[in-house]
Amino acid sequence: MSAVSPTHAIPLTTLYSEHHGWLYGWLRGKLGNRAEAADLAQDTFLRLLGKRDAAPLREPRGYLATIARGLLIDRYRRQALEDAYLEALAQQTEPTTICAETHAIIIETLLAIDRLLDRLGARTRAIFLLAQIEELSYVDISQRLGVSLPTVKKHLVRAYTECLMLAAG
């Protein structure tokens, strides 16, 4: 049996040896940080290991760059959430000390919520946030957004269902 990955027409080791240097340089240019670029380059190739489709790569660098861009977006999104969380902690009237493990769990939870909100769609997300963050009534949401009360209810049921699915699994 050959050492060909199911995702690639060429072995992953060959893909790595031929394109890792280029990817690392590309990421270093984007990040301005050697260590982060090295980590992200490794993460990109790790992501390839998890791919299950059998299509050969016609443009390996384009494919690698696409994966790396997604990882960059994830990294920026995570950092923005973490920064917002730390800012919220700093604004507390009493100092709050949180251990590293709890901090990591909170950030992972915030990322899961962020992904959930991203999946909801603009109107459902807006209705959900008005209900949960601003604590508006269904009638107030309906009036603010200029939508019917049944529309508000329908979108909130969808949002709550997604939340339940997230909590369950």
PDB file of C-alpha atoms in Angstrom:
ATOM      1  CA  MET A   1       0.000   0.000   0.000  1.00  0.00           C
ATOM      2  CA  SER A   2       1.356   3.440  -0.855  1.00  0.00           C
ATOM      3  CA  ALA A   3       1.948   6.252   1.628  1.00  0.00           C
ATOM      4  CA  VAL A   4      -0.487   8.501  -0.227  1.00  0.00           C
ATOM      5  CA  SER A   5      -2.893  10.369   1.997  1.00  0.00           C
ATOM      6  CA  PRO A   6      -6.536   9.860   1.010  1.00  0.00           C
ATOM      7  CA  THR A   7      -6.759  13.618   0.441  1.00  0.00           C
ATOM      8  CA  HIS A   8      -3.784  13.985  -1.867  1.00  0.00           C
ATOM      9  CA  ALA A   9      -2.406  12.478  -5.032  1.00  0.00           C
ATOM     10  CA  ILE A  10       1.047  12.914  -3.491  1.00  0.00           C
ATOM     11  CA  PRO A  11       2.101  11.843   0.000  1.00  0.00           C
ATOM     12  CA  LEU A  12       1.603  14.388   2.748  1.00  0.00           C
ATOM     13  CA  THR A  13       5.308  14.189   3.535  1.00  0.00           C
ATOM     14  CA  THR A  14       6.113  15.302  -0.008  1.00  0.00           C
ATOM     15  CA  LEU A  15       3.529  18.063   0.163  1.00  0.00           C
ATOM     16  CA  TYR A  16       5.032  19.173   3.464  1.00  0.00           C
ATOM     17  CA  SER A  17       8.631  19.150   2.244  1.00  0.00           C
ATOM     18  CA  GLU A  18       7.779  20.993  -0.986  1.00  0.00           C
ATOM     19  CA  HIS A  19       5.481  23.665   0.462  1.00  0.00           C
ATOM     20  CA  HIS A  20       6.096  24.097   4.193  1.00  0.00           C
ATOM     21  CA  GLY A  21       8.842  26.692   3.690  1.00  0.00           C
ATOM     22  CA  TRP A  22       6.656  28.727   1.369  1.00  0.00           C
ATOM     23  CA  LEU A  23       3.657  28.514   3.716  1.00  0.00           C
ATOM     24  CA  TYR A  24       5.758  29.466   6.727  1.00  0.00           C
ATOM     25  CA  GLY A  25       7.125  32.514   4.866  1.00  0.00           C
ATOM     26  CA  TRP A  26       3.655  33.543   3.714  1.00  0.00           C
ATOM     27  CA  LEU A  27       2.299  33.264   7.257  1.00  0.00           C
ATOM     28  CA  ARG A  28       5.293  35.091   8.742  1.00  0.00           C
ATOM     29  CA  GLY A  29       4.537  37.965   6.382  1.00  0.00           C
ATOM     30  CA  LYS A  30       0.900  38.015   7.513  1.00  0.00           C
ATOM     31  CA  LEU A  31       1.596  37.652  11.240  1.00  0.00           C
ATOM     32  CA  GLY A  32       4.973  39.326  11.649  1.00  0.00           C
ATOM     33  CA  ASN A  33       5.839  36.670  14.216  1.00  0.00           C
ATOM     34  CA  ARG A  34       8.025  33.631  13.532  1.00  0.00           C
ATOM     35  CA  ALA A  35       6.668  31.455  16.345  1.00  0.00           C
ATOM     36  CA  GLU A  36       3.021  32.081  15.457  1.00  0.00           C
ATOM     37  CA  ALA A  37       3.771  31.505  11.767  1.00  0.00           C
ATOM     38  CA  ALA A  38       5.459  28.185  12.581  1.00  0.00           C
ATOM     39  CA  ASP A  39       2.513  27.120  14.752  1.00  0.00           C
ATOM     40  CA  LEU A  40      -0.029  28.047  12.104  1.00  0.00           C
ATOM     41  CA  ALA A  41       1.935  26.314   9.343  1.00  0.00           C
ATOM     42  CA  GLN A  42       1.964  23.135  11.438  1.00  0.00           C
ATOM     43  CA  ASP A  43      -1.754  23.524  12.184  1.00  0.00           C
ATOM     44  CA  THR A  44      -2.417  23.847   8.452  1.00  0.00           C
ATOM     45  CA  PHE A  45      -0.757  20.520   7.719  1.00  0.00           C
ATOM     46  CA  LEU A  46      -2.486  18.932  10.714  1.00  0.00           C
ATOM     47  CA  ARG A  47      -5.790  20.083   9.259  1.00  0.00           C
ATOM     48  CA  LEU A  48      -4.878  18.257   6.050  1.00  0.00           C
ATOM     49  CA  LEU A  49      -4.516  15.027   7.996  1.00  0.00           C
ATOM     50  CA  GLY A  50      -8.174  15.279   9.004  1.00  0.00           C
ATOM     51  CA  LYS A  51      -9.501  15.748   5.475  1.00  0.00           C
ATOM     52  CA  ARG A  52     -11.422  12.775   4.117  1.00  0.00           C
ATOM     53  CA  ASP A  53     -12.143  13.599   0.471  1.00  0.00           C
ATOM     54  CA  ALA A  54     -10.044  11.867  -2.157  1.00  0.00           C
ATOM     55  CA  ALA A  55      -9.588  14.703  -4.641  1.00  0.00           C
ATOM     56  CA  PRO A  56      -5.978  15.298  -5.685  1.00  0.00           C
ATOM     57  CA  LEU A  57      -4.576  18.773  -5.178  1.00  0.00           C
ATOM     58  CA  ARG A  58      -4.090  20.636  -8.441  1.00  0.00           C
ATOM     59  CA  GLU A  59      -2.989  23.833  -6.697  1.00  0.00           C
ATOM     60  CA  PRO A  60      -1.377  22.781  -3.414  1.00  0.00           C
ATOM     61  CA  ARG A  61      -0.276  26.286  -2.435  1.00  0.00           C
ATOM     62  CA  GLY A  62      -3.714  27.731  -3.065  1.00  0.00           C
ATOM     63  CA  TYR A  63      -5.279  24.948  -1.025  1.00  0.00           C
ATOM     64  CA  LEU A  64      -2.777  25.401   1.810  1.00  0.00           C
ATOM     65  CA  ALA A  65      -3.308  29.175   1.764  1.00  0.00           C
ATOM     66  CA  THR A  66      -7.080  28.676   1.974  1.00  0.00           C
ATOM     67  CA  ILE A  67      -6.726  26.436   5.018  1.00  0.00           C
ATOM     68  CA  ALA A  68      -4.214  28.820   6.603  1.00  0.00           C
ATOM     69  CA  ARG A  69      -6.517  31.827   5.988  1.00  0.00           C
ATOM     70  CA  GLY A  70      -9.310  30.019   7.795  1.00  0.00           C
ATOM     71  CA  LEU A  71      -6.971  29.292  10.698  1.00  0.00           C
ATOM     72  CA  LEU A  72      -5.861  32.941  10.720  1.00  0.00           C
ATOM     73  CA  ILE A  73      -9.477  34.070  10.888  1.00  0.00           C
ATOM     74  CA  ASP A  74     -10.104  31.637  13.741  1.00  0.00           C
ATOM     75  CA  ARG A  75      -7.029  32.978  15.548  1.00  0.00           C
ATOM     76  CA  TYR A  76      -8.070  36.637  15.102  1.00  0.00           C
ATOM     77  CA  ARG A  77     -11.613  35.848  16.172  1.00  0.00           C
ATOM     78  CA  ARG A  78     -10.396  34.025  19.263  1.00  0.00           C
ATOM     79  CA  GLN A  79      -8.058  36.894  20.141  1.00  0.00           C
ATOM     80  CA  ALA A  80     -10.836  39.471  19.714  1.00  0.00           C
ATOM     81  CA  LEU A  81     -13.127  37.462  21.996  1.00  0.00           C
ATOM     82  CA  GLU A  82     -10.384  37.010  24.561  1.00  0.00           C
ATOM     83  CA  ASP A  83      -9.548  40.723  24.470  1.00  0.00           C
ATOM     84  CA  ALA A  84     -13.216  41.649  24.940  1.00  0.00           C
ATOM     85  CA  TYR A  85     -13.487  39.205  27.838  1.00  0.00           C
ATOM     86  CA  LEU A  86     -10.354  40.587  29.524  1.00  0.00           C
ATOM     87  CA  GLU A  87     -11.647  44.137  29.015  1.00  0.00           C
ATOM     88  CA  ALA A  88     -14.959  43.185  30.636  1.00  0.00           C
ATOM     89  CA  LEU A  89     -13.072  41.672  33.568  1.00  0.00           C
ATOM     90  CA  ALA A  90     -10.986  44.822  33.929  1.00  0.00           C
ATOM     91  CA  GLN A  91     -14.153  46.925  34.140  1.00  0.00           C
ATOM     92  CA  GLN A  92     -15.452  44.970  37.141  1.00  0.00           C
ATOM     93  CA  THR A  93     -15.636  47.066  40.288  1.00  0.00           C
ATOM     94  CA  GLU A  94     -13.961  44.331  42.320  1.00  0.00           C
ATOM     95  CA  PRO A  95     -10.818  42.640  41.029  1.00  0.00           C
ATOM     96  CA  THR A  96     -11.482  39.149  39.755  1.00  0.00           C
ATOM     97  CA  THR A  97      -8.843  36.446  39.741  1.00  0.00           C
ATOM     98  CA  ILE A  98      -9.471  33.460  37.499  1.00  0.00           C
ATOM     99  CA  CYS A  99      -7.196  30.442  37.194  1.00  0.00           C
ATOM    100  CA  ALA A 100      -5.800  29.527  33.774  1.00  0.00           C
ATOM    101  CA  GLU A 101      -8.052  26.468  33.451  1.00  0.00           C
ATOM    102  CA  THR A 102     -11.228  28.464  34.150  1.00  0.00           C
ATOM    103  CA  HIS A 103     -10.037  31.189  31.781  1.00  0.00           C
ATOM    104  CA  ALA A 104      -9.542  28.603  29.002  1.00  0.00           C
ATOM    105  CA  ILE A 105     -12.999  27.108  29.618  1.00  0.00           C
ATOM    106  CA  ILE A 106     -14.616  30.553  29.485  1.00  0.00           C
ATOM    107  CA  ILE A 107     -12.841  31.428  26.223  1.00  0.00           C
ATOM    108  CA  GLU A 108     -13.849  28.087  24.652  1.00  0.00           C
ATOM    109  CA  THR A 109     -17.448  28.676  25.756  1.00  0.00           C
ATOM    110  CA  LEU A 110     -17.423  32.186  24.298  1.00  0.00           C
ATOM    111  CA  LEU A 111     -16.068  30.796  21.020  1.00  0.00           C
ATOM    112  CA  ALA A 112     -18.831  28.178  20.929  1.00  0.00           C
ATOM    113  CA  ILE A 113     -21.436  30.891  21.519  1.00  0.00           C
ATOM    114  CA  ASP A 114     -19.836  33.027  18.816  1.00  0.00           C
ATOM    115  CA  ARG A 115     -19.991  30.126  16.335  1.00  0.00           C
ATOM    116  CA  LEU A 116     -23.606  29.513  17.312  1.00  0.00           C
ATOM    117  CA  LEU A 117     -24.533  33.159  16.778  1.00  0.00           C
ATOM    118  CA  ASP A 118     -22.749  33.108  13.441  1.00  0.00           C
ATOM    119  CA  ARG A 119     -24.904  30.159  12.307  1.00  0.00           C
ATOM    120  CA  LEU A 120     -28.181  31.811  13.245  1.00  0.00           C
ATOM    121  CA  GLY A 121     -28.454  34.301  10.420  1.00  0.00           C
ATOM    122  CA  ALA A 122     -28.696  38.069  10.786  1.00  0.00           C
ATOM    123  CA  ARG A 123     -32.369  38.435  11.758  1.00  0.00           C
ATOM    124  CA  THR A 124     -32.418  35.488  14.170  1.00  0.00           C
ATOM    125  CA  ARG A 125     -29.169  36.676  15.764  1.00  0.00           C
ATOM    126  CA  ALA A 126     -30.510  40.229  16.169  1.00  0.00           C
ATOM    127  CA  ILE A 127     -33.754  39.008  17.736  1.00  0.00           C
ATOM    128  CA  PHE A 128     -31.917  36.611  20.037  1.00  0.00           C
ATOM    129  CA  LEU A 129     -29.471  39.285  21.214  1.00  0.00           C
ATOM    130  CA  LEU A 130     -32.270  41.792  21.825  1.00  0.00           C
ATOM    131  CA  ALA A 131     -34.066  39.209  23.961  1.00  0.00           C
ATOM    132  CA  GLN A 132     -31.009  37.958  25.833  1.00  0.00           C
ATOM    133  CA  ILE A 133     -28.695  40.954  26.130  1.00  0.00           C
ATOM    134  CA  GLU A 134     -31.117  43.875  26.145  1.00  0.00           C
ATOM    135  CA  GLU A 135     -33.861  41.804  27.804  1.00  0.00           C
ATOM    136  CA  LEU A 136     -36.547  43.232  25.519  1.00  0.00           C
ATOM    137  CA  SER A 137     -39.990  41.659  25.439  1.00  0.00           C
ATOM    138  CA  TYR A 138     -41.258  39.974  22.287  1.00  0.00           C
ATOM    139  CA  VAL A 139     -43.521  42.967  21.649  1.00  0.00           C
ATOM    140  CA  ASP A 140     -40.639  45.441  22.069  1.00  0.00           C
ATOM    141  CA  ILE A 141     -38.447  43.408  19.698  1.00  0.00           C
ATOM    142  CA  SER A 142     -41.284  43.273  17.186  1.00  0.00           C
ATOM    143  CA  GLN A 143     -41.713  47.050  17.332  1.00  0.00           C
ATOM    144  CA  ARG A 144     -37.989  47.839  17.254  1.00  0.00           C
ATOM    145  CA  LEU A 145     -37.307  45.641  14.223  1.00  0.00           C
ATOM    146  CA  GLY A 146     -40.604  46.252  12.472  1.00  0.00           C
ATOM    147  CA  VAL A 147     -41.488  42.572  12.262  1.00  0.00           C
ATOM    148  CA  SER A 148     -44.566  40.660  13.370  1.00  0.00           C
ATOM    149  CA  LEU A 149     -44.839  39.023  16.771  1.00  0.00           C
ATOM    150  CA  PRO A 150     -45.050  35.524  15.187  1.00  0.00           C
ATOM    151  CA  THR A 151     -41.792  36.297  13.351  1.00  0.00           C
ATOM    152  CA  VAL A 152     -40.070  37.170  16.635  1.00  0.00           C
ATOM    153  CA  LYS A 153     -41.366  33.963  18.213  1.00  0.00           C
ATOM    154  CA  LYS A 154     -40.304  31.831  15.234  1.00  0.00           C
ATOM    155  CA  HIS A 155     -36.760  33.234  15.291  1.00  0.00           C
ATOM    156  CA  LEU A 156     -36.424  32.852  19.049  1.00  0.00           C
ATOM    157  CA  VAL A 157     -37.557  29.224  18.864  1.00  0.00           C
ATOM    158  CA  ARG A 158     -34.879  28.638  16.237  1.00  0.00           C
ATOM    159  CA  ALA A 159     -32.220  30.364  18.346  1.00  0.00           C
ATOM    160  CA  TYR A 160     -33.183  28.493  21.519  1.00  0.00           C
ATOM    161  CA  THR A 161     -33.214  25.199  19.613  1.00  0.00           C
ATOM    162  CA  GLU A 162     -29.677  25.893  18.383  1.00  0.00           C
ATOM    163  CA  CYS A 163     -28.618  26.724  21.949  1.00  0.00           C
ATOM    164  CA  LEU A 164     -30.081  23.463  23.211  1.00  0.00           C
ATOM    165  CA  MET A 165     -28.292  21.514  20.500  1.00  0.00           C
ATOM    166  CA  LEU A 166     -25.024  23.236  21.447  1.00  0.00           C
ATOM    167  CA  ALA A 167     -25.538  22.423  25.124  1.00  0.00           C
ATOM    168  CA  ALA A 168     -26.395  18.813  24.363  1.00  0.00           C
ATOM    169  CA  GLY A 169     -23.507  18.080  22.227  1.00  0.00           C
TER     170      GLY A 169
END
